[in-house]
Coordinates of C-alpha atoms in Angstrom, one line a residue:
M13 CA 90.5 79.2 68.3
K14 CA 90.5 79.1 72.0
L15 CA 89.2 82.2 73.3
E16 CA 91.8 83.1 75.9
D17 CA 94.2 82.7 73.1
N18 CA 92.9 86.2 72.4
L19 CA 94.2 87.1 76.6
P20 CA 97.5 89.4 76.7
V21 CA 100.5 88.1 77.9
V22 CA 101.7 90.9 80.4
H23 CA 99.8 94.0 80.6
E24 CA 100.7 97.6 79.3
E25 CA 101.3 99.9 82.0
T26 CA 100.4 102.5 79.9
A27 CA 97.0 104.5 82.8
I28 CA 98.7 103.8 86.6
I29 CA 97.1 105.4 89.3
D30 CA 99.2 106.6 92.4
L31 CA 97.2 105.1 95.4
P32 CA 97.7 106.8 99.1
K33 CA 99.5 106.1 101.2
P34 CA 98.7 103.2 103.9
N35 CA 98.1 103.6 107.2
Y36 CA 100.3 101.6 109.9
D37 CA 98.7 102.1 113.0
S38 CA 95.3 101.9 113.9
N39 CA 92.9 102.0 117.0
T40 CA 92.2 97.9 116.4
S41 CA 94.4 95.4 118.5
I42 CA 95.4 92.7 116.7
E43 CA 93.5 90.8 119.1
K44 CA 90.6 92.6 118.3
A45 CA 90.3 92.0 114.9
L46 CA 90.9 88.2 115.1
K47 CA 88.2 88.1 117.9
K48 CA 85.8 90.1 115.3
R49 CA 87.4 88.5 111.4
R50 CA 84.0 86.9 110.1
S51 CA 82.9 86.2 107.0
I52 CA 80.3 89.0 106.1
R53 CA 78.2 88.5 102.8
N54 CA 75.1 91.2 103.5
Y55 CA 76.7 95.4 103.4
S56 CA 75.7 98.6 103.7
D57 CA 74.8 101.1 100.9
E58 CA 77.9 103.1 101.3
S59 CA 80.3 104.3 99.1
L60 CA 83.8 103.2 100.1
T61 CA 86.6 105.1 99.5
I62 CA 89.9 104.9 97.5
E63 CA 92.7 105.4 100.6
E64 CA 90.0 102.4 102.0
I65 CA 90.8 100.6 98.9
S66 CA 94.8 101.4 99.4
Q67 CA 95.0 99.9 103.2
I68 CA 93.2 96.6 101.9
L69 CA 95.7 96.2 98.9
W70 CA 98.7 97.0 100.7
S71 CA 97.2 95.1 104.0
A72 CA 96.7 91.5 101.3
Y73 CA 100.3 92.1 99.3
G74 CA 102.2 95.3 100.2
V75 CA 105.3 95.9 100.3
T76 CA 107.0 96.1 104.2
L77 CA 110.3 95.5 103.4
Y78 CA 113.1 96.5 100.2
K79 CA 117.2 96.8 100.0
D80 CA 119.6 97.5 96.8
G81 CA 120.4 94.4 95.6
M82 CA 117.2 92.5 96.7
P83 CA 116.3 90.0 93.6
D84 CA 113.8 91.3 90.5
F85 CA 111.6 88.3 91.7
L86 CA 110.5 89.5 94.6
R87 CA 108.7 92.6 92.4
G88 CA 108.9 95.6 95.0
G89 CA 110.7 94.0 97.7
L90 CA 109.2 91.5 100.9
K91 CA 105.2 92.0 101.6
T92 CA 102.6 91.7 104.1
A93 CA 101.9 88.4 103.7
P94 CA 104.4 85.2 103.3
S95 CA 105.4 83.6 100.5
A96 CA 106.7 80.5 99.6
G97 CA 110.1 80.7 99.1
A98 CA 109.7 84.5 98.5
T99 CA 108.3 83.8 94.7
Y100 CA 104.5 85.8 95.6
P101 CA 102.8 84.0 92.4
L102 CA 99.8 86.1 93.1
E103 CA 98.3 88.9 91.6
I104 CA 95.0 90.9 93.0
Y105 CA 92.8 92.8 91.1
V106 CA 90.2 95.4 91.9
V107 CA 86.7 96.1 90.2
A108 CA 85.8 98.8 90.8
S109 CA 82.0 100.5 90.6
D110 CA 81.2 103.1 93.6
V111 CA 84.3 103.1 95.0
T112 CA 85.2 107.8 95.9
D113 CA 88.0 108.9 93.7
L114 CA 88.3 105.5 92.2
P115 CA 86.3 105.7 88.3
A116 CA 83.9 102.6 87.8
G117 CA 86.8 99.8 86.2
I118 CA 89.4 97.4 86.9
Y119 CA 92.6 97.7 87.6
K120 CA 95.4 95.3 88.7
Y121 CA 97.5 96.1 91.6
K122 CA 101.2 97.1 91.8
P123 CA 103.1 96.8 95.1
E124 CA 106.0 98.0 93.2
G125 CA 105.3 102.0 94.5
H126 CA 101.4 100.9 95.6
K127 CA 99.8 101.9 92.1
L128 CA 97.2 100.6 90.6
I129 CA 97.0 99.7 86.1
K130 CA 93.8 100.9 84.5
I131 CA 92.9 97.3 83.0
S132 CA 89.6 98.7 82.0
A133 CA 87.5 101.5 82.6
E134 CA 83.6 99.4 82.0
N135 CA 81.8 98.8 85.2
K136 CA 81.7 94.9 85.8
R137 CA 79.7 94.6 88.3
E138 CA 77.0 93.0 86.6
E139 CA 79.5 90.4 84.5
L140 CA 80.5 89.9 88.0
Y141 CA 77.8 88.8 89.3
E142 CA 77.4 86.7 87.0
A143 CA 80.6 85.0 86.9
S144 CA 80.4 83.8 90.1
F145 CA 76.7 82.2 89.8
G146 CA 75.0 85.2 90.5
Q147 CA 76.2 85.6 94.9
D148 CA 73.9 88.2 95.2
W149 CA 76.7 89.9 98.2
V150 CA 78.7 90.1 94.8
K151 CA 76.1 92.3 93.5
D152 CA 75.3 94.4 96.0
A153 CA 79.2 95.2 97.0
P154 CA 80.6 98.3 96.1
A155 CA 84.0 96.9 95.2
A156 CA 85.7 93.7 95.1
L157 CA 88.7 91.3 94.7
V158 CA 90.2 89.4 92.3
Y159 CA 93.0 86.6 92.4
S160 CA 95.1 85.2 89.9
A161 CA 97.7 83.3 90.4
V162 CA 100.9 82.4 87.8
F163 CA 102.0 79.1 89.3
P164 CA 105.4 78.8 87.3
R165 CA 106.7 81.6 89.4
T166 CA 106.6 79.0 92.8
T167 CA 106.3 75.1 90.9
D168 CA 109.8 76.4 88.7
R169 CA 111.3 75.9 92.1
Y170 CA 108.8 73.6 93.6
R171 CA 107.7 72.0 91.5
E172 CA 104.1 69.8 92.5
R173 CA 104.2 70.9 96.0
G174 CA 104.4 74.4 95.0
R175 CA 101.1 73.4 93.1
E176 CA 99.6 70.8 95.5
R177 CA 100.3 73.3 98.0
Y178 CA 102.3 76.0 98.5
V179 CA 100.4 78.2 96.4
C180 CA 97.4 78.2 97.9
M181 CA 98.8 78.4 101.3
D182 CA 100.3 82.1 100.0
L183 CA 96.3 82.3 98.9
G184 CA 95.2 82.0 101.7
H185 CA 97.9 84.2 104.0
S186 CA 97.4 87.0 102.0
A187 CA 93.1 86.5 102.3
E188 CA 93.4 86.3 105.7
N189 CA 95.2 89.7 106.1
V190 CA 92.2 90.8 103.6
Y191 CA 90.0 89.7 106.5
L192 CA 91.8 91.1 109.1
Q193 CA 92.1 95.0 107.7
C194 CA 88.5 94.7 106.7
V195 CA 87.7 94.4 110.7
S196 CA 90.3 97.6 111.4
L197 CA 87.9 99.6 109.2
K198 CA 84.5 98.5 109.9
M199 CA 84.1 96.6 106.4
G200 CA 82.8 93.2 105.7
T201 CA 84.5 90.5 102.6
V202 CA 84.0 87.4 102.5
A203 CA 86.3 85.0 100.1
I204 CA 85.0 83.4 97.2
G205 CA 85.8 80.5 95.3
A206 CA 83.3 79.2 93.6
F207 CA 82.7 80.6 89.9
D208 CA 83.4 80.5 86.7
D209 CA 87.3 79.9 86.6
L210 CA 86.8 81.3 82.2
K211 CA 84.0 83.5 82.6
L212 CA 86.6 85.0 85.0
K213 CA 89.2 85.0 83.4
L214 CA 88.1 86.5 80.1
L215 CA 86.0 89.5 82.3
I216 CA 89.3 91.0 84.5
N217 CA 91.3 90.2 81.0
M218 CA 94.1 87.9 82.7
T219 CA 97.4 87.4 81.1
K220 CA 97.6 84.0 79.1
G221 CA 99.2 82.9 82.5
E222 CA 97.6 83.2 85.5
E223 CA 94.9 81.2 86.8
P224 CA 91.4 82.9 89.0
L225 CA 91.7 81.6 92.7
Y226 CA 89.2 83.4 95.3
I227 CA 87.0 86.7 94.7
M228 CA 86.3 89.2 97.8
P229 CA 83.4 91.0 97.8
L230 CA 84.7 94.5 99.7
G231 CA 82.1 96.3 101.2
K232 CA 81.2 98.4 104.6
L233 CA 79.3 97.0 107.5
K234 CA 75.8 97.8 107.7
E235 CA 75.3 98.5 112.0
S236 CA 74.0 95.0 112.7
E237 CA 76.8 93.7 111.6
E238 CA 79.4 96.3 113.4
E239 CA 76.9 95.5 116.9
K240 CA 77.9 91.8 117.0

């Protein structure tokens, strides 16, 4: 028996957390966010808030348009990030360890209704650090996003082109949104593709159909970074 044979086919939605409503306006222009966007690996010791996590998740994959009659595969409607054929192959998890009003644990983002599904109530920061081959910024961050993809959502329509191009393009669209939102929130992040795939998949308890793609640690900027 393979280790991944014990992974769920779907996640039970038995523990749901309603996220705070995201903010649709800020004092940071898109031009300023683009100019200041950087990959940040050093974070302050400050806790994050559930409001900041909510805002980051909305920017990554939040629903921006829903109309009656939209197909179910949209999973809530059109989103902040474009997707090939609106197939939306991505899933996003939050590994929380120091977030105000959000207990430590692993959560899956549900764009429909802007909610979190609790996957684990354990603090997995150390295990995430180990799965990322010991990258210190993963251990130092009070939270991290973990991206995965359900490739058949896209490849059923686009075949190998979906696997070789479109899903990765979708990932880049969403991750850039996170980078830009972090600028507005005076936060930092970095996109990480170096990790043990199986360890990460088991740690997060992804469904059998998912493949891990990115880790994005999240933290508040140190004063030295804010001045740049």
